[in-house]
mmCIF file of C-alpha atoms in Angstrom:
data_model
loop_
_atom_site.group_PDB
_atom_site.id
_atom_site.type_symbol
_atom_site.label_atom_id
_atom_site.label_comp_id
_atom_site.label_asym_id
_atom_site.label_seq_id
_atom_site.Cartn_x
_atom_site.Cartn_y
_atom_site.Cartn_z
ATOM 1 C CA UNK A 95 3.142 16.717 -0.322
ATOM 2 C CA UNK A 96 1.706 12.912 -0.423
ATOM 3 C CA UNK A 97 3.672 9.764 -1.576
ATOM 4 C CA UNK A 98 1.804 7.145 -3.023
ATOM 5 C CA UNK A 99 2.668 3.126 -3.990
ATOM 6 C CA UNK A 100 0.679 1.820 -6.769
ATOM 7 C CA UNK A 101 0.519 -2.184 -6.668
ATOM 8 C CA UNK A 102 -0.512 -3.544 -9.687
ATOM 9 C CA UNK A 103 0.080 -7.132 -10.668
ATOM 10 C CA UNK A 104 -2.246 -7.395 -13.899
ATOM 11 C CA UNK A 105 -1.847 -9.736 -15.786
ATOM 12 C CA UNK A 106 -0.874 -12.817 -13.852
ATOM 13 C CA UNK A 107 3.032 -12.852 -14.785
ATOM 14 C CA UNK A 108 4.521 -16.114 -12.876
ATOM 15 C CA UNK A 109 7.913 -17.781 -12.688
ATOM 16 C CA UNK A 110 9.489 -20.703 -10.798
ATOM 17 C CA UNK A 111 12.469 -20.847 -8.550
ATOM 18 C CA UNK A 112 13.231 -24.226 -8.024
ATOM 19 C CA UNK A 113 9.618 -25.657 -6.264
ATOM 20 C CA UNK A 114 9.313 -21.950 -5.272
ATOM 21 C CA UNK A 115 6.526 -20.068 -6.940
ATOM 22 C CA UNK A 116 6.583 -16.305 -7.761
ATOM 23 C CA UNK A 117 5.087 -13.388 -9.488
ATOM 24 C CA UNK A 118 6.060 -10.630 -11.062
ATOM 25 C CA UNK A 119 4.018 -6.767 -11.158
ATOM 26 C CA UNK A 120 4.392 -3.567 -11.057
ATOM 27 C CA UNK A 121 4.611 -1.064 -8.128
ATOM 28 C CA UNK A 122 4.437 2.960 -8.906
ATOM 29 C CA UNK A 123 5.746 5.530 -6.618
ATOM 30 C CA UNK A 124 3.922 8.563 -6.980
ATOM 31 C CA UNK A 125 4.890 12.159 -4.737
ATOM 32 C CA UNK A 126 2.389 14.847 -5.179
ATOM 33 C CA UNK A 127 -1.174 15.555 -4.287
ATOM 34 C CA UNK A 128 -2.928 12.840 -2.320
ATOM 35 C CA UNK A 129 -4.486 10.465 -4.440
ATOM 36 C CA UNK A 130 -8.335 9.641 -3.335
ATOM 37 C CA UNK A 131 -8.539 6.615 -6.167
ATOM 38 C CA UNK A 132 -6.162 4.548 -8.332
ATOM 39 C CA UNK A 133 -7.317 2.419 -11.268
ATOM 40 C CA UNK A 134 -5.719 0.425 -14.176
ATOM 41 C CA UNK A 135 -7.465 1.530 -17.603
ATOM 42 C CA UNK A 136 -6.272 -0.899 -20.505
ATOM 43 C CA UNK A 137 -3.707 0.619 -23.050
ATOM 44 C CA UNK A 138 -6.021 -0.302 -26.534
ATOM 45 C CA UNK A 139 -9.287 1.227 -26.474
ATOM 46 C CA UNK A 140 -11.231 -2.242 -28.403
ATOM 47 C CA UNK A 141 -12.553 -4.461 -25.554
ATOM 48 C CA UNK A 142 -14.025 -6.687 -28.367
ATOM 49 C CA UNK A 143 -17.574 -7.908 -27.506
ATOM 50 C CA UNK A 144 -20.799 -8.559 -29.185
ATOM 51 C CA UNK A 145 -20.799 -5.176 -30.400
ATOM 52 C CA UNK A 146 -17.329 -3.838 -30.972
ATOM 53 C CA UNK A 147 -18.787 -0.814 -32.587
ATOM 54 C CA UNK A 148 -20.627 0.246 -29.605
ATOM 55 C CA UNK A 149 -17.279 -0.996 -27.384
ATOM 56 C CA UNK A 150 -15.251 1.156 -29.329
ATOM 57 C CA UNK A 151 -17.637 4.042 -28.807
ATOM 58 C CA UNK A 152 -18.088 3.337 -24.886
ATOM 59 C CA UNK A 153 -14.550 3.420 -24.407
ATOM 60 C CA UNK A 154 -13.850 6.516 -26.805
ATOM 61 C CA UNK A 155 -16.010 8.368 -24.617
ATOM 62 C CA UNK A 156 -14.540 7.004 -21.199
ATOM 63 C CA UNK A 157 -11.048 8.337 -22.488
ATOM 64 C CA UNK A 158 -12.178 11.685 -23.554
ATOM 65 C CA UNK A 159 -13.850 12.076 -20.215
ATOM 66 C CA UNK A 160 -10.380 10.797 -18.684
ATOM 67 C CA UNK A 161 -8.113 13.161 -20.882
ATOM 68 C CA UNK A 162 -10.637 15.964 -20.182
ATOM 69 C CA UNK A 163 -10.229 15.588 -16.159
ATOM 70 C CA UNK A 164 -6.263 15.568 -16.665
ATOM 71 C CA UNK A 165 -5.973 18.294 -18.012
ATOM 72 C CA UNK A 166 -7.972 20.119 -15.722
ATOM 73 C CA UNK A 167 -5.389 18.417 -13.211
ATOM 74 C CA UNK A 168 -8.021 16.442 -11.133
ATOM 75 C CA UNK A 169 -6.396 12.859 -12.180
ATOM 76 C CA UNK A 170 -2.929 11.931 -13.449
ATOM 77 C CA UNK A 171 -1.974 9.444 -15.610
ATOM 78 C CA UNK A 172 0.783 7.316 -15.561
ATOM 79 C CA UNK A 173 1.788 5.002 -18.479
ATOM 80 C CA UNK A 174 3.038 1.140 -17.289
ATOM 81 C CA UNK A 175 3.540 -2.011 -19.303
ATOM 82 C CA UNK A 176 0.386 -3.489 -19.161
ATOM 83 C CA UNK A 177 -1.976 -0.266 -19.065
ATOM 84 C CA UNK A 178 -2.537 2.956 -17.603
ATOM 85 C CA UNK A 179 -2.866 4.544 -14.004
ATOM 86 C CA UNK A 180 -5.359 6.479 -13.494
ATOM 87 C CA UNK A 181 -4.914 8.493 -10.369
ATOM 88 C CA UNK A 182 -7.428 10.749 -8.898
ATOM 89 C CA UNK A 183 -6.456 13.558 -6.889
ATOM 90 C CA UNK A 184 -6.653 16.932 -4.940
ATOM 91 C CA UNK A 185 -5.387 19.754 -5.894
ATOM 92 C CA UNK A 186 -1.640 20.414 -6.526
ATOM 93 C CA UNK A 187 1.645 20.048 -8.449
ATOM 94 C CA UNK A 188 3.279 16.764 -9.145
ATOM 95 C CA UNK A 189 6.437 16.418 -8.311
ATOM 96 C CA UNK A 190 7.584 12.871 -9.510
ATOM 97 C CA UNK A 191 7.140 9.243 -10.671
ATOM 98 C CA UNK A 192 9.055 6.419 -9.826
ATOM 99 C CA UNK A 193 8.355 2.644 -11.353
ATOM 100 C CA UNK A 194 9.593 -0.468 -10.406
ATOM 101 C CA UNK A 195 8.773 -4.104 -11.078
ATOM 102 C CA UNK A 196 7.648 -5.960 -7.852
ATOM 103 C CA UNK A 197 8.465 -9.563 -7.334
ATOM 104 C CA UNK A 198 6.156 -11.436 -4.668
ATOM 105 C CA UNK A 199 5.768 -15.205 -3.555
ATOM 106 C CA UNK A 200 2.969 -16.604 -4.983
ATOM 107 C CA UNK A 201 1.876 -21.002 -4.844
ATOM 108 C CA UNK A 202 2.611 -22.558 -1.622
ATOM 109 C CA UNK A 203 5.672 -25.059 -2.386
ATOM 110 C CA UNK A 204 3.244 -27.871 -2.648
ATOM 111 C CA UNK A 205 1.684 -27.077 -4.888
ATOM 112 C CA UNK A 206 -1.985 -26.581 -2.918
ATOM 113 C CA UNK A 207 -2.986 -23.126 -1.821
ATOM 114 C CA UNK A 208 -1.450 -19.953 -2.246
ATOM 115 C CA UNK A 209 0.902 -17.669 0.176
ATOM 116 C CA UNK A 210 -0.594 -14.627 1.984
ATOM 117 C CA UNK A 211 -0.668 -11.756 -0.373
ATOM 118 C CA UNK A 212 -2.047 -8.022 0.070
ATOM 119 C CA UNK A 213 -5.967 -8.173 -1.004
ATOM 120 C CA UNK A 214 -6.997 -5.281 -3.851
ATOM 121 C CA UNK A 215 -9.144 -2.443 -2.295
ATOM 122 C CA UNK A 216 -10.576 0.982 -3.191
ATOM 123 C CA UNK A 217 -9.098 2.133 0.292
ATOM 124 C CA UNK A 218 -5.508 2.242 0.641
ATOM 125 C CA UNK A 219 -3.184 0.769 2.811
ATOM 126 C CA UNK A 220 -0.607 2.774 5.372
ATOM 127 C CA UNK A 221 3.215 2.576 4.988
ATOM 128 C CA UNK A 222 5.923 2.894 7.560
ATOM 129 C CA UNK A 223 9.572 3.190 6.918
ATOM 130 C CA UNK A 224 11.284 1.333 9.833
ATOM 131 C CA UNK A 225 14.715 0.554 11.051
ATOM 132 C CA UNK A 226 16.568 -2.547 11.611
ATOM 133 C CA UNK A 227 14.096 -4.534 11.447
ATOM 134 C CA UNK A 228 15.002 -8.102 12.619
ATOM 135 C CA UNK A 229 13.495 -10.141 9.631
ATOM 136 C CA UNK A 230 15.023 -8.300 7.095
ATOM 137 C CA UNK A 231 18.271 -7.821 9.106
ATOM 138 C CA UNK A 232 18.788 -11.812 8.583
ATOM 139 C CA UNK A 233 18.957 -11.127 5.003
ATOM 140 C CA UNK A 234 22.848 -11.335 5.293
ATOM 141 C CA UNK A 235 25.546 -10.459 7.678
ATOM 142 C CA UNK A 236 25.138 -6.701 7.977
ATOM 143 C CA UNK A 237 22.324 -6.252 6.633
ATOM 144 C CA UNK A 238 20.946 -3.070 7.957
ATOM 145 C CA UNK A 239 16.979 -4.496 8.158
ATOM 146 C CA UNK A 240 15.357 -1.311 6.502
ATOM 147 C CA UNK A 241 11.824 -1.707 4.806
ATOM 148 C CA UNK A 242 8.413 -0.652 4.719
ATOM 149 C CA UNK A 243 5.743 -1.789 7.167
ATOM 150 C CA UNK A 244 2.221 -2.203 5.688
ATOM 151 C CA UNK A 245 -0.621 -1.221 7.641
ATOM 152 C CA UNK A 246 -4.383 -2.203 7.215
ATOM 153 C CA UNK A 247 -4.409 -6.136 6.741
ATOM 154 C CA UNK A 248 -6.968 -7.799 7.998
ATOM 155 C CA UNK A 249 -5.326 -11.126 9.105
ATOM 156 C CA UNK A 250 -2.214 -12.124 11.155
ATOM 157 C CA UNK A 251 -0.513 -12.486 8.713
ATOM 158 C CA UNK A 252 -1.447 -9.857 6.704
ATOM 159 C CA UNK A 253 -0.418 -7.264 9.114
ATOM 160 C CA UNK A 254 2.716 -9.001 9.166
ATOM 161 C CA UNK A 255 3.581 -8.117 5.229
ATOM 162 C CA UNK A 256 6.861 -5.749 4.529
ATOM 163 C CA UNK A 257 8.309 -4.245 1.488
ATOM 164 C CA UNK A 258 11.744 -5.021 1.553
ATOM 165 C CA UNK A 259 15.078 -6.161 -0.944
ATOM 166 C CA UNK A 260 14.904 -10.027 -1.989
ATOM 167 C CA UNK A 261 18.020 -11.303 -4.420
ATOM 168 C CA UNK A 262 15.167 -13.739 -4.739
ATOM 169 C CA UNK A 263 11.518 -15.279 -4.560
ATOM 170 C CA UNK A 264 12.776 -17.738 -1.534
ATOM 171 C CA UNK A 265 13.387 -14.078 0.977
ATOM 172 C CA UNK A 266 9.416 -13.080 1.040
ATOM 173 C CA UNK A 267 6.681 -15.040 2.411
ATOM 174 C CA UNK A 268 3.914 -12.374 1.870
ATOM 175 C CA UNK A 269 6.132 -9.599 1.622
ATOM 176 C CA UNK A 270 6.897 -7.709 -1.626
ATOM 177 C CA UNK A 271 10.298 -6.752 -3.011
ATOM 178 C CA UNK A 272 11.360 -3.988 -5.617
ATOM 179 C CA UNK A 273 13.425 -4.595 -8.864
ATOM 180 C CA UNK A 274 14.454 -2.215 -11.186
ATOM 181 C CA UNK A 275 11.811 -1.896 -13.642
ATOM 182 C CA UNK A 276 11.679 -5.052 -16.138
ATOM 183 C CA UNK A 277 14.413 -6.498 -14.078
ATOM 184 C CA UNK A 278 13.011 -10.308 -14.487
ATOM 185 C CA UNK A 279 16.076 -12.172 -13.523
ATOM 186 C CA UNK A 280 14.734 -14.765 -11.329
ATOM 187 C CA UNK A 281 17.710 -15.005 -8.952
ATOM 188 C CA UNK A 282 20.345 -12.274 -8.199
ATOM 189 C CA UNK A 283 23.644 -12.640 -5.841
ATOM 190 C CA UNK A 284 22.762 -11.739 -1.997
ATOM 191 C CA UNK A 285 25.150 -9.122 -1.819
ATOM 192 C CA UNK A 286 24.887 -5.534 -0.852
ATOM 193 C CA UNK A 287 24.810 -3.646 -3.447
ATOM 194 C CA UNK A 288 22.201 -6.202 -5.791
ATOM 195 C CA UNK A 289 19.438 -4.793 -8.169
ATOM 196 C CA UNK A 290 16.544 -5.221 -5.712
ATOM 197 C CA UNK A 291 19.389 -3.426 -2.803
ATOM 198 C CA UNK A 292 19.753 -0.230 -5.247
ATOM 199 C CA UNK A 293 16.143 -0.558 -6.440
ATOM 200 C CA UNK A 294 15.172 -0.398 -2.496
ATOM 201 C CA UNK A 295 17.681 2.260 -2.064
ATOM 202 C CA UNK A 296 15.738 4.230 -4.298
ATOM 203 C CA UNK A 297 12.082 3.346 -3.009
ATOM 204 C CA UNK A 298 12.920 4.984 0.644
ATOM 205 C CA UNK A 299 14.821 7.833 -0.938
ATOM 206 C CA UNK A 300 11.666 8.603 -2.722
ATOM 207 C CA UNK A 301 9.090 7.995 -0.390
ATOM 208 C CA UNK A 302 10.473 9.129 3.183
ATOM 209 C CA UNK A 303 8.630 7.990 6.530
ATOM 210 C CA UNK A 304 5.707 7.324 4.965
ATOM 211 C CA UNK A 305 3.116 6.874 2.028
ATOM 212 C CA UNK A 306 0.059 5.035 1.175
ATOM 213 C CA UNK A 307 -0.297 2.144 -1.104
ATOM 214 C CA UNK A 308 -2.959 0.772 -3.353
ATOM 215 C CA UNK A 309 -3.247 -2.811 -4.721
ATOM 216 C CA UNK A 310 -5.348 -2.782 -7.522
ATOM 217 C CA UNK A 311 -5.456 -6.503 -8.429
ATOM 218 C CA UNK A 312 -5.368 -10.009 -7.351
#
C-alpha cells in the first residue's frame, strides 16, 4: 500500500497577513496503489475557443476516455474545489482519501520577488515523517517539532522545504502547512490543539513514514 500528497494550488488564491503574502491550495492525501501520474482536469467540460463546438466535442471525448479507464480501475478520480484529480495507477484497491486546504508563503515582504516554493513536475517528490525537528519545535513551548521532510528539490533551499502546522502565513518560509479543508481563516491562535495542529494530526495519521507528493501547479 502507497500514500500519495497531491499539491495543487490552481487557481492563484492569495491573501495578506499584515505585509505578509500567502496562498491558499489544495493538498490530497491519497493511500492505495502507487500513483505513476497526477493531473488536474477542469470540472465544466466548455473550454470556450474559436470553435466551442469542436471544444465541446474534444473534451467529451477526453472524459469518456477518462471515465472508461476508471472504471477499468487504471486511474482514480478525485473531486476538489477547483477541478478534478486524475490519478493514474497500478493495480489495486483504494483504501482512502483525505483533503485538506494548504496554506503557503507566497510575495517576499517587499513586495519584489517571490519566496521559495516547490516547482510542479511529472515526477514526484519523496516524503519523510521526522521527529522533533528543531524548526518546527520553535513553534511554541512544547511543541513536539513533527512534520514532513520533502525530498527532491533542486536548490538549497528547496531541499530545505517541510510540511508542517502554521496558526499562520508568518511560520513557513517555503514550507507548506495543512488546514482543514476550506479553513481560510487567515490567522488562528498558536496553541496546541489549533485547526492546522488537528489538521496535521490527521496528515501523519494518514500517511505514516512516508509517501510521495506531486505539485501540479505553479
Amino acid at each position: 500500500m502507497q500514500v500519495t500528497l497531491i499539491l495543487t494550488r490552481t487557481p492563484l488564491k492569495e491573501f495578506s497577513h499584515g505585509r505578509r503574502s500567502g496562498r491558499w491550495g489544495e493538498l490530497v492525501a491519497f493511500k492505495g496503489p502507487k500513483v505513476s501520474s497526477a493531473r488536474l482536469l477542469p470540472k465544466t467540460p466548455f473550454s470556450g475557443g474559436a470553435n466551442p463546438l469542436a471544444a465541446v466535442g474534444q473534451v467529451a471525448v477526453s472524459i469518456g476516455r477518462t471515465m472508461a479507464a476508471a472504471l477499468q480501475g487504471k486511474i482514480h478520480l478525485v473531486p476538489v474545489n477547483h477541478g478534478i484529480l486524475e490519478l493514474s495507477l497500478a493495480d489495486g484497491p483504494v483504501f482512502g482519501v483525505q483533503r485538506f486546504t494548504s496554506m503557503e508563503r507566497f510575495k517576499a515582504d517587499s513586495g519584489n520577488g517571490y519566496y521559495v516554493q516547490l516547482r510542479p513536475r511529472p515526477t514526484p517528490y519523496g516524503l519523510t515523517f521526522e521527529k522533533a525537528n528543531s524548526a518546527v519545535m520553535k513553534l511554541r513551548p512544547g511543541h513536539d517539532g513533527r512534520c514532513f521532510r520533502v525530498h527532491g528539490g533542486q536548490t538549497k533551499p528547496e531541499k530545505g522545504i517541510l510540511i508542517h502546522e502554521a496558526p499562520e502565513v508568518g511560520w513557513v518560509i517555503g514550507c507548506i502547512a495543512p488546514r482543514p479543508l476550506n479553513n481560510f481563516t487567515i490567522a488562528h491562535k498558536n496553541t496546541p490543539g489549533n485547526p492546522s495542529h488537528k489538521a496535521m494530526d490527521e496528515l501523519i495519521a494518514f500517511v505514516g513514514a512516508r509517501a510521495d507528493l506531486f505539485v501540479l501547479d505553479w
